[in-house]
mmCIF file with all atom_site columns, C-alpha atoms in Angstrom:
data_model
loop_
_atom_site.group_PDB
_atom_site.id
_atom_site.type_symbol
_atom_site.label_atom_id
_atom_site.label_alt_id
_atom_site.label_comp_id
_atom_site.label_asym_id
_atom_site.label_entity_id
_atom_site.label_seq_id
_atom_site.pdbx_PDB_ins_code
_atom_site.Cartn_x
_atom_site.Cartn_y
_atom_site.Cartn_z
_atom_site.occupancy
_atom_site.B_iso_or_equiv
_atom_site.pdbx_formal_charge
_atom_site.auth_seq_id
_atom_site.auth_comp_id
_atom_site.auth_asym_id
_atom_site.auth_atom_id
_atom_site.pdbx_PDB_model_num
ATOM 1   C CA . UNK A 1 1   ? -66.129 -98.700  46.006 1.00 72.00 ? 1   UNK A CA 1
ATOM 2   C CA . UNK A 1 2   ? -68.673 -96.039  44.442 1.00 86.00 ? 2   UNK A CA 1
ATOM 3   C CA . UNK A 1 3   ? -69.952 -97.348  40.655 1.00 91.00 ? 3   UNK A CA 1
ATOM 4   C CA . UNK A 1 4   ? -71.219 -95.380  37.960 1.00 94.00 ? 4   UNK A CA 1
ATOM 5   C CA . UNK A 1 5   ? -74.867 -95.522  38.299 1.00 95.00 ? 5   UNK A CA 1
ATOM 6   C CA . UNK A 1 6   ? -76.332 -94.850  34.642 1.00 95.00 ? 6   UNK A CA 1
ATOM 7   C CA . UNK A 1 7   ? -75.236 -94.327  31.254 1.00 95.00 ? 7   UNK A CA 1
ATOM 8   C CA . UNK A 1 8   ? -72.839 -96.059  28.885 1.00 96.00 ? 8   UNK A CA 1
ATOM 9   C CA . UNK A 1 9   ? -70.574 -97.152  31.822 1.00 96.00 ? 9   UNK A CA 1
ATOM 10  C CA . UNK A 1 10  ? -73.287 -98.107  34.122 1.00 96.00 ? 10  UNK A CA 1
ATOM 11  C CA . UNK A 1 11  ? -71.915 -100.172 36.881 1.00 94.00 ? 11  UNK A CA 1
ATOM 12  C CA . UNK A 1 12  ? -68.032 -99.528  36.299 1.00 94.00 ? 12  UNK A CA 1
ATOM 13  C CA . UNK A 1 13  ? -66.218 -99.357  39.670 1.00 93.00 ? 13  UNK A CA 1
ATOM 14  C CA . UNK A 1 14  ? -64.642 -96.128  40.698 1.00 92.00 ? 14  UNK A CA 1
ATOM 15  C CA . UNK A 1 15  ? -61.432 -96.315  42.645 1.00 90.00 ? 15  UNK A CA 1
ATOM 16  C CA . UNK A 1 16  ? -61.152 -93.800  45.328 1.00 85.00 ? 16  UNK A CA 1
ATOM 17  C CA . UNK A 1 17  ? -57.785 -92.269  46.852 1.00 83.00 ? 17  UNK A CA 1
ATOM 18  C CA . UNK A 1 18  ? -56.478 -94.006  49.639 1.00 78.00 ? 18  UNK A CA 1
ATOM 19  C CA . UNK A 1 19  ? -56.807 -92.347  53.072 1.00 64.00 ? 19  UNK A CA 1
ATOM 20  C CA . UNK A 1 20  ? -58.540 -89.133  54.032 1.00 56.00 ? 20  UNK A CA 1
ATOM 21  C CA . UNK A 1 21  ? -57.563 -87.023  51.005 1.00 54.00 ? 21  UNK A CA 1
ATOM 22  C CA . UNK A 1 22  ? -61.092 -86.711  49.651 1.00 59.00 ? 22  UNK A CA 1
ATOM 23  C CA . UNK A 1 23  ? -64.955 -86.963  50.668 1.00 63.00 ? 23  UNK A CA 1
ATOM 24  C CA . UNK A 1 24  ? -66.477 -88.711  47.805 1.00 70.00 ? 24  UNK A CA 1
ATOM 25  C CA . UNK A 1 25  ? -70.248 -87.837  47.068 1.00 80.00 ? 25  UNK A CA 1
ATOM 26  C CA . UNK A 1 26  ? -72.146 -90.637  47.922 1.00 80.00 ? 26  UNK A CA 1
ATOM 27  C CA . UNK A 1 27  ? -73.994 -92.762  45.380 1.00 82.00 ? 27  UNK A CA 1
ATOM 28  C CA . UNK A 1 28  ? -77.398 -91.865  46.896 1.00 88.00 ? 28  UNK A CA 1
ATOM 29  C CA . UNK A 1 29  ? -76.363 -88.202  46.328 1.00 91.00 ? 29  UNK A CA 1
ATOM 30  C CA . UNK A 1 30  ? -74.862 -88.546  43.068 1.00 92.00 ? 30  UNK A CA 1
ATOM 31  C CA . UNK A 1 31  ? -78.458 -90.438  42.165 1.00 92.00 ? 31  UNK A CA 1
ATOM 32  C CA . UNK A 1 32  ? -80.345 -87.501  43.182 1.00 93.00 ? 32  UNK A CA 1
ATOM 33  C CA . UNK A 1 33  ? -78.295 -84.881  41.425 1.00 96.00 ? 33  UNK A CA 1
ATOM 34  C CA . UNK A 1 34  ? -78.345 -86.647  38.081 1.00 96.00 ? 34  UNK A CA 1
ATOM 35  C CA . UNK A 1 35  ? -81.959 -87.058  38.328 1.00 93.00 ? 35  UNK A CA 1
ATOM 36  C CA . UNK A 1 36  ? -82.225 -83.252  39.254 1.00 94.00 ? 36  UNK A CA 1
ATOM 37  C CA . UNK A 1 37  ? -79.960 -82.513  36.360 1.00 95.00 ? 37  UNK A CA 1
ATOM 38  C CA . UNK A 1 38  ? -81.847 -84.736  33.907 1.00 93.00 ? 38  UNK A CA 1
ATOM 39  C CA . UNK A 1 39  ? -85.010 -82.766  35.025 1.00 92.00 ? 39  UNK A CA 1
ATOM 40  C CA . UNK A 1 40  ? -83.297 -79.290  34.706 1.00 93.00 ? 40  UNK A CA 1
ATOM 41  C CA . UNK A 1 41  ? -82.142 -80.124  31.240 1.00 93.00 ? 41  UNK A CA 1
ATOM 42  C CA . UNK A 1 42  ? -85.560 -81.711  30.203 1.00 91.00 ? 42  UNK A CA 1
ATOM 43  C CA . UNK A 1 43  ? -84.170 -85.120  29.556 1.00 91.00 ? 43  UNK A CA 1
ATOM 44  C CA . UNK A 1 44  ? -85.769 -87.090  32.159 1.00 89.00 ? 44  UNK A CA 1
ATOM 45  C CA . UNK A 1 45  ? -87.504 -89.434  29.217 1.00 90.00 ? 45  UNK A CA 1
ATOM 46  C CA . UNK A 1 46  ? -84.401 -89.857  27.391 1.00 88.00 ? 46  UNK A CA 1
ATOM 47  C CA . UNK A 1 47  ? -81.875 -92.705  27.209 1.00 92.00 ? 47  UNK A CA 1
ATOM 48  C CA . UNK A 1 48  ? -79.387 -92.272  30.369 1.00 91.00 ? 48  UNK A CA 1
ATOM 49  C CA . UNK A 1 49  ? -76.474 -92.265  27.952 1.00 92.00 ? 49  UNK A CA 1
ATOM 50  C CA . UNK A 1 50  ? -77.644 -89.201  26.178 1.00 94.00 ? 50  UNK A CA 1
ATOM 51  C CA . UNK A 1 51  ? -79.125 -86.803  29.169 1.00 94.00 ? 51  UNK A CA 1
ATOM 52  C CA . UNK A 1 52  ? -76.197 -84.739  29.024 1.00 96.00 ? 52  UNK A CA 1
ATOM 53  C CA . UNK A 1 53  ? -75.655 -84.663  25.254 1.00 96.00 ? 53  UNK A CA 1
ATOM 54  C CA . UNK A 1 54  ? -74.183 -81.757  23.886 1.00 95.00 ? 54  UNK A CA 1
ATOM 55  C CA . UNK A 1 55  ? -73.254 -80.059  27.197 1.00 97.00 ? 55  UNK A CA 1
ATOM 56  C CA . UNK A 1 56  ? -69.814 -79.236  28.456 1.00 98.00 ? 56  UNK A CA 1
ATOM 57  C CA . UNK A 1 57  ? -69.478 -80.195  32.228 1.00 98.00 ? 57  UNK A CA 1
ATOM 58  C CA . UNK A 1 58  ? -66.721 -79.100  34.517 1.00 98.00 ? 58  UNK A CA 1
ATOM 59  C CA . UNK A 1 59  ? -66.117 -80.805  37.793 1.00 98.00 ? 59  UNK A CA 1
ATOM 60  C CA . UNK A 1 60  ? -63.802 -78.649  40.152 1.00 97.00 ? 60  UNK A CA 1
ATOM 61  C CA . UNK A 1 61  ? -62.267 -80.490  43.192 1.00 95.00 ? 61  UNK A CA 1
ATOM 62  C CA . UNK A 1 62  ? -63.091 -83.682  41.499 1.00 94.00 ? 62  UNK A CA 1
ATOM 63  C CA . UNK A 1 63  ? -61.816 -86.216  44.125 1.00 91.00 ? 63  UNK A CA 1
ATOM 64  C CA . UNK A 1 64  ? -62.080 -89.684  42.503 1.00 89.00 ? 64  UNK A CA 1
ATOM 65  C CA . UNK A 1 65  ? -63.694 -87.982  39.364 1.00 93.00 ? 65  UNK A CA 1
ATOM 66  C CA . UNK A 1 66  ? -67.035 -89.544  40.534 1.00 94.00 ? 66  UNK A CA 1
ATOM 67  C CA . UNK A 1 67  ? -69.006 -86.566  39.347 1.00 96.00 ? 67  UNK A CA 1
ATOM 68  C CA . UNK A 1 68  ? -67.161 -86.204  35.943 1.00 97.00 ? 68  UNK A CA 1
ATOM 69  C CA . UNK A 1 69  ? -67.278 -89.779  35.049 1.00 97.00 ? 69  UNK A CA 1
ATOM 70  C CA . UNK A 1 70  ? -70.813 -90.119  35.846 1.00 97.00 ? 70  UNK A CA 1
ATOM 71  C CA . UNK A 1 71  ? -71.457 -86.753  33.410 1.00 98.00 ? 71  UNK A CA 1
ATOM 72  C CA . UNK A 1 72  ? -69.283 -88.687  30.726 1.00 98.00 ? 72  UNK A CA 1
ATOM 73  C CA . UNK A 1 73  ? -71.367 -91.764  31.076 1.00 97.00 ? 73  UNK A CA 1
ATOM 74  C CA . UNK A 1 74  ? -74.499 -89.752  30.604 1.00 97.00 ? 74  UNK A CA 1
ATOM 75  C CA . UNK A 1 75  ? -73.181 -88.407  27.267 1.00 97.00 ? 75  UNK A CA 1
ATOM 76  C CA . UNK A 1 76  ? -71.635 -85.066  27.896 1.00 97.00 ? 76  UNK A CA 1
ATOM 77  C CA . UNK A 1 77  ? -69.922 -83.786  25.117 1.00 97.00 ? 77  UNK A CA 1
ATOM 78  C CA . UNK A 1 78  ? -66.893 -82.666  26.727 1.00 97.00 ? 78  UNK A CA 1
ATOM 79  C CA . UNK A 1 79  ? -65.877 -83.208  30.427 1.00 98.00 ? 79  UNK A CA 1
ATOM 80  C CA . UNK A 1 80  ? -63.107 -81.569  32.473 1.00 98.00 ? 80  UNK A CA 1
ATOM 81  C CA . UNK A 1 81  ? -62.213 -82.509  35.869 1.00 98.00 ? 81  UNK A CA 1
ATOM 82  C CA . UNK A 1 82  ? -59.906 -80.322  38.128 1.00 98.00 ? 82  UNK A CA 1
ATOM 83  C CA . UNK A 1 83  ? -58.122 -81.849  41.184 1.00 96.00 ? 83  UNK A CA 1
ATOM 84  C CA . UNK A 1 84  ? -55.218 -80.238  42.834 1.00 94.00 ? 84  UNK A CA 1
ATOM 85  C CA . UNK A 1 85  ? -53.649 -83.334  44.189 1.00 93.00 ? 85  UNK A CA 1
ATOM 86  C CA . UNK A 1 86  ? -51.511 -84.810  41.360 1.00 95.00 ? 86  UNK A CA 1
ATOM 87  C CA . UNK A 1 87  ? -51.996 -88.267  42.567 1.00 94.00 ? 87  UNK A CA 1
ATOM 88  C CA . UNK A 1 88  ? -55.890 -88.174  43.000 1.00 93.00 ? 88  UNK A CA 1
ATOM 89  C CA . UNK A 1 89  ? -55.694 -86.402  39.427 1.00 96.00 ? 89  UNK A CA 1
ATOM 90  C CA . UNK A 1 90  ? -53.817 -89.584  38.023 1.00 96.00 ? 90  UNK A CA 1
ATOM 91  C CA . UNK A 1 91  ? -56.379 -91.783  39.764 1.00 95.00 ? 91  UNK A CA 1
ATOM 92  C CA . UNK A 1 92  ? -59.266 -89.675  37.979 1.00 96.00 ? 92  UNK A CA 1
ATOM 93  C CA . UNK A 1 93  ? -57.461 -90.613  34.624 1.00 97.00 ? 93  UNK A CA 1
ATOM 94  C CA . UNK A 1 94  ? -57.045 -94.361  35.404 1.00 96.00 ? 94  UNK A CA 1
ATOM 95  C CA . UNK A 1 95  ? -60.726 -94.269  36.508 1.00 95.00 ? 95  UNK A CA 1
ATOM 96  C CA . UNK A 1 96  ? -61.699 -92.838  33.007 1.00 97.00 ? 96  UNK A CA 1
ATOM 97  C CA . UNK A 1 97  ? -59.563 -95.204  30.886 1.00 97.00 ? 97  UNK A CA 1
ATOM 98  C CA . UNK A 1 98  ? -60.995 -98.169  32.728 1.00 95.00 ? 98  UNK A CA 1
ATOM 99  C CA . UNK A 1 99  ? -64.492 -96.976  31.998 1.00 95.00 ? 99  UNK A CA 1
ATOM 100 C CA . UNK A 1 100 ? -63.630 -96.174  28.798 1.00 96.00 ? 100 UNK A CA 1
ATOM 101 C CA . UNK A 1 101 ? -64.775 -92.602  29.037 1.00 98.00 ? 101 UNK A CA 1
ATOM 102 C CA . UNK A 1 102 ? -63.332 -89.187  27.885 1.00 97.00 ? 102 UNK A CA 1
ATOM 103 C CA . UNK A 1 103 ? -62.428 -87.026  30.755 1.00 98.00 ? 103 UNK A CA 1
ATOM 104 C CA . UNK A 1 104 ? -59.842 -84.345  30.569 1.00 98.00 ? 104 UNK A CA 1
ATOM 105 C CA . UNK A 1 105 ? -58.109 -84.119  33.881 1.00 98.00 ? 105 UNK A CA 1
ATOM 106 C CA . UNK A 1 106 ? -56.135 -81.076  34.845 1.00 97.00 ? 106 UNK A CA 1
ATOM 107 C CA . UNK A 1 107 ? -53.936 -80.934  38.080 1.00 97.00 ? 107 UNK A CA 1
ATOM 108 C CA . UNK A 1 108 ? -54.878 -77.532  39.312 1.00 97.00 ? 108 UNK A CA 1
ATOM 109 C CA . UNK A 1 109 ? -56.556 -75.529  42.153 1.00 96.00 ? 109 UNK A CA 1
ATOM 110 C CA . UNK A 1 110 ? -60.330 -74.948  41.724 1.00 96.00 ? 110 UNK A CA 1
ATOM 111 C CA . UNK A 1 111 ? -59.506 -71.099  42.106 1.00 95.00 ? 111 UNK A CA 1
ATOM 112 C CA . UNK A 1 112 ? -57.051 -70.867  39.724 1.00 96.00 ? 112 UNK A CA 1
ATOM 113 C CA . UNK A 1 113 ? -58.540 -72.860  36.829 1.00 97.00 ? 113 UNK A CA 1
ATOM 114 C CA . UNK A 1 114 ? -61.934 -70.909  37.642 1.00 97.00 ? 114 UNK A CA 1
ATOM 115 C CA . UNK A 1 115 ? -60.060 -67.640  37.553 1.00 95.00 ? 115 UNK A CA 1
ATOM 116 C CA . UNK A 1 116 ? -58.219 -68.134  34.412 1.00 95.00 ? 116 UNK A CA 1
ATOM 117 C CA . UNK A 1 117 ? -59.585 -67.244  30.676 1.00 92.00 ? 117 UNK A CA 1
ATOM 118 C CA . UNK A 1 118 ? -60.547 -70.226  28.861 1.00 94.00 ? 118 UNK A CA 1
ATOM 119 C CA . UNK A 1 119 ? -63.522 -71.967  27.525 1.00 96.00 ? 119 UNK A CA 1
ATOM 120 C CA . UNK A 1 120 ? -67.446 -71.459  28.901 1.00 97.00 ? 120 UNK A CA 1
ATOM 121 C CA . UNK A 1 121 ? -69.234 -74.406  30.559 1.00 98.00 ? 121 UNK A CA 1
ATOM 122 C CA . UNK A 1 122 ? -72.907 -75.423  30.431 1.00 97.00 ? 122 UNK A CA 1
ATOM 123 C CA . UNK A 1 123 ? -72.712 -77.366  34.147 1.00 98.00 ? 123 UNK A CA 1
ATOM 124 C CA . UNK A 1 124 ? -70.084 -76.647  36.823 1.00 98.00 ? 124 UNK A CA 1
ATOM 125 C CA . UNK A 1 125 ? -70.065 -78.960  39.949 1.00 98.00 ? 125 UNK A CA 1
ATOM 126 C CA . UNK A 1 126 ? -68.108 -77.608  42.783 1.00 97.00 ? 126 UNK A CA 1
ATOM 127 C CA . UNK A 1 127 ? -67.360 -79.758  45.672 1.00 93.00 ? 127 UNK A CA 1
ATOM 128 C CA . UNK A 1 128 ? -64.521 -78.487  47.893 1.00 92.00 ? 128 UNK A CA 1
ATOM 129 C CA . UNK A 1 129 ? -63.642 -79.936  51.369 1.00 85.00 ? 129 UNK A CA 1
ATOM 130 C CA . UNK A 1 130 ? -66.115 -78.819  53.655 1.00 76.00 ? 130 UNK A CA 1
ATOM 131 C CA . UNK A 1 131 ? -63.777 -76.666  55.735 1.00 78.00 ? 131 UNK A CA 1
ATOM 132 C CA . UNK A 1 132 ? -62.423 -74.772  52.834 1.00 82.00 ? 132 UNK A CA 1
ATOM 133 C CA . UNK A 1 133 ? -63.664 -71.357  52.422 1.00 91.00 ? 133 UNK A CA 1
ATOM 134 C CA . UNK A 1 134 ? -63.260 -70.862  48.519 1.00 95.00 ? 134 UNK A CA 1
ATOM 135 C CA . UNK A 1 135 ? -66.674 -71.480  47.327 1.00 96.00 ? 135 UNK A CA 1
ATOM 136 C CA . UNK A 1 136 ? -67.639 -67.677  46.822 1.00 96.00 ? 136 UNK A CA 1
ATOM 137 C CA . UNK A 1 137 ? -64.605 -66.641  45.505 1.00 96.00 ? 137 UNK A CA 1
ATOM 138 C CA . UNK A 1 138 ? -64.685 -69.422  42.937 1.00 97.00 ? 138 UNK A CA 1
ATOM 139 C CA . UNK A 1 139 ? -68.343 -68.557  41.921 1.00 97.00 ? 139 UNK A CA 1
ATOM 140 C CA . UNK A 1 140 ? -67.346 -64.776  41.462 1.00 97.00 ? 140 UNK A CA 1
ATOM 141 C CA . UNK A 1 141 ? -64.289 -66.100  39.533 1.00 97.00 ? 141 UNK A CA 1
ATOM 142 C CA . UNK A 1 142 ? -66.368 -68.449  37.297 1.00 98.00 ? 142 UNK A CA 1
ATOM 143 C CA . UNK A 1 143 ? -68.411 -65.402  36.401 1.00 97.00 ? 143 UNK A CA 1
ATOM 144 C CA . UNK A 1 144 ? -65.631 -62.619  36.029 1.00 96.00 ? 144 UNK A CA 1
ATOM 145 C CA . UNK A 1 145 ? -63.836 -64.859  33.925 1.00 97.00 ? 145 UNK A CA 1
ATOM 146 C CA . UNK A 1 146 ? -66.465 -65.983  31.610 1.00 96.00 ? 146 UNK A CA 1
ATOM 147 C CA . UNK A 1 147 ? -66.172 -69.851  32.461 1.00 97.00 ? 147 UNK A CA 1
ATOM 148 C CA . UNK A 1 148 ? -70.167 -69.825  32.136 1.00 98.00 ? 148 UNK A CA 1
ATOM 149 C CA . UNK A 1 149 ? -71.987 -70.483  29.163 1.00 96.00 ? 149 UNK A CA 1
ATOM 150 C CA . UNK A 1 150 ? -75.488 -68.566  28.640 1.00 94.00 ? 150 UNK A CA 1
ATOM 151 C CA . UNK A 1 151 ? -78.048 -70.453  30.822 1.00 93.00 ? 151 UNK A CA 1
ATOM 152 C CA . UNK A 1 152 ? -75.557 -72.204  32.634 1.00 96.00 ? 152 UNK A CA 1
ATOM 153 C CA . UNK A 1 153 ? -75.959 -74.409  35.907 1.00 97.00 ? 153 UNK A CA 1
ATOM 154 C CA . UNK A 1 154 ? -73.616 -74.524  38.792 1.00 98.00 ? 154 UNK A CA 1
ATOM 155 C CA . UNK A 1 155 ? -73.933 -77.082  41.836 1.00 98.00 ? 155 UNK A CA 1
ATOM 156 C CA . UNK A 1 156 ? -72.092 -76.718  45.055 1.00 97.00 ? 156 UNK A CA 1
ATOM 157 C CA . UNK A 1 157 ? -71.910 -79.420  47.321 1.00 95.00 ? 157 UNK A CA 1
ATOM 158 C CA . UNK A 1 158 ? -71.925 -78.384  51.060 1.00 94.00 ? 158 UNK A CA 1
ATOM 159 C CA . UNK A 1 159 ? -72.135 -79.693  54.672 1.00 91.00 ? 159 UNK A CA 1
ATOM 160 C CA . UNK A 1 160 ? -75.730 -79.081  56.411 1.00 92.00 ? 160 UNK A CA 1
ATOM 161 C CA . UNK A 1 161 ? -73.996 -77.314  58.895 1.00 92.00 ? 161 UNK A CA 1
ATOM 162 C CA . UNK A 1 162 ? -71.955 -75.006  56.825 1.00 89.00 ? 162 UNK A CA 1
ATOM 163 C CA . UNK A 1 163 ? -73.354 -71.440  55.141 1.00 90.00 ? 163 UNK A CA 1
ATOM 164 C CA . UNK A 1 164 ? -74.902 -71.365  51.692 1.00 93.00 ? 164 UNK A CA 1
ATOM 165 C CA . UNK A 1 165 ? -72.996 -69.936  48.830 1.00 96.00 ? 165 UNK A CA 1
ATOM 166 C CA . UNK A 1 166 ? -73.123 -66.312  48.170 1.00 95.00 ? 166 UNK A CA 1
ATOM 167 C CA . UNK A 1 167 ? -74.320 -66.393  44.578 1.00 97.00 ? 167 UNK A CA 1
ATOM 168 C CA . UNK A 1 168 ? -73.218 -63.468  42.170 1.00 97.00 ? 168 UNK A CA 1
ATOM 169 C CA . UNK A 1 169 ? -76.146 -61.595  40.730 1.00 96.00 ? 169 UNK A CA 1
ATOM 170 C CA . UNK A 1 170 ? -76.051 -63.125  37.473 1.00 96.00 ? 170 UNK A CA 1
ATOM 171 C CA . UNK A 1 171 ? -77.581 -66.287  38.943 1.00 96.00 ? 171 UNK A CA 1
ATOM 172 C CA . UNK A 1 172 ? -81.037 -65.631  38.769 1.00 92.00 ? 172 UNK A CA 1
ATOM 173 C CA . UNK A 1 173 ? -82.680 -68.431  40.044 1.00 93.00 ? 173 UNK A CA 1
ATOM 174 C CA . UNK A 1 174 ? -81.187 -70.489  43.088 1.00 94.00 ? 174 UNK A CA 1
ATOM 175 C CA . UNK A 1 175 ? -82.420 -73.237  45.023 1.00 96.00 ? 175 UNK A CA 1
ATOM 176 C CA . UNK A 1 176 ? -81.294 -76.364  47.449 1.00 96.00 ? 176 UNK A CA 1
ATOM 177 C CA . UNK A 1 177 ? -81.671 -79.780  48.172 1.00 96.00 ? 177 UNK A CA 1
ATOM 178 C CA . UNK A 1 178 ? -80.769 -81.355  51.430 1.00 95.00 ? 178 UNK A CA 1
ATOM 179 C CA . UNK A 1 179 ? -79.673 -85.260  51.728 1.00 93.00 ? 179 UNK A CA 1
ATOM 180 C CA . UNK A 1 180 ? -78.818 -85.913  55.443 1.00 91.00 ? 180 UNK A CA 1
ATOM 181 C CA . UNK A 1 181 ? -75.610 -84.142  56.325 1.00 91.00 ? 181 UNK A CA 1
ATOM 182 C CA . UNK A 1 182 ? -75.075 -83.134  52.599 1.00 93.00 ? 182 UNK A CA 1
ATOM 183 C CA . UNK A 1 183 ? -76.897 -79.972  50.715 1.00 95.00 ? 183 UNK A CA 1
ATOM 184 C CA . UNK A 1 184 ? -76.703 -79.307  46.887 1.00 96.00 ? 184 UNK A CA 1
ATOM 185 C CA . UNK A 1 185 ? -76.958 -75.822  46.112 1.00 97.00 ? 185 UNK A CA 1
ATOM 186 C CA . UNK A 1 186 ? -78.246 -75.014  42.588 1.00 97.00 ? 186 UNK A CA 1
ATOM 187 C CA . UNK A 1 187 ? -77.533 -71.663  40.833 1.00 97.00 ? 187 UNK A CA 1
ATOM 188 C CA . UNK A 1 188 ? -78.685 -71.073  37.080 1.00 96.00 ? 188 UNK A CA 1
ATOM 189 C CA . UNK A 1 189 ? -77.697 -68.091  35.023 1.00 94.00 ? 189 UNK A CA 1
ATOM 190 C CA . UNK A 1 190 ? -79.941 -66.186  32.164 1.00 83.00 ? 190 UNK A CA 1
#
């Protein structure tokens, strides 16, 4: 069972869906991710519960909601978790309630949510099943439908054996970090 690593809900357990419906981001990768985010947003010296203060965060293909919960624990102003499986979405809501964190959960497909008009986000995390081939389409939809705030950061989690995302031209700064079988791809807009 995973735990929230830092912030206001540090140490709280995160229940994962039963069976093999999801592939949760490991604690090690989450810790590295949020360390990189604190560096990017220049909040490494601040209180962990305030590291994402003022930011709106979108977690697509949220699974257990570990990324969304971690973002809320670290002070994100608004957190939306999108998970297509209704039972798993209900589990994210239960995890948020248990941890006393504000996370809005939407039972929808990542492609549909990204492709609908709506608010723009400062930080987007996309972690579809490794075999799913939706990453490039979701990235394009986020740009086309105005789902990215100015100077947004998008992080895509993929298998080290898979192909890197094809970033739309609006992403002017891209880089990657590998963690064993997992690669995090980062893309920032101007």
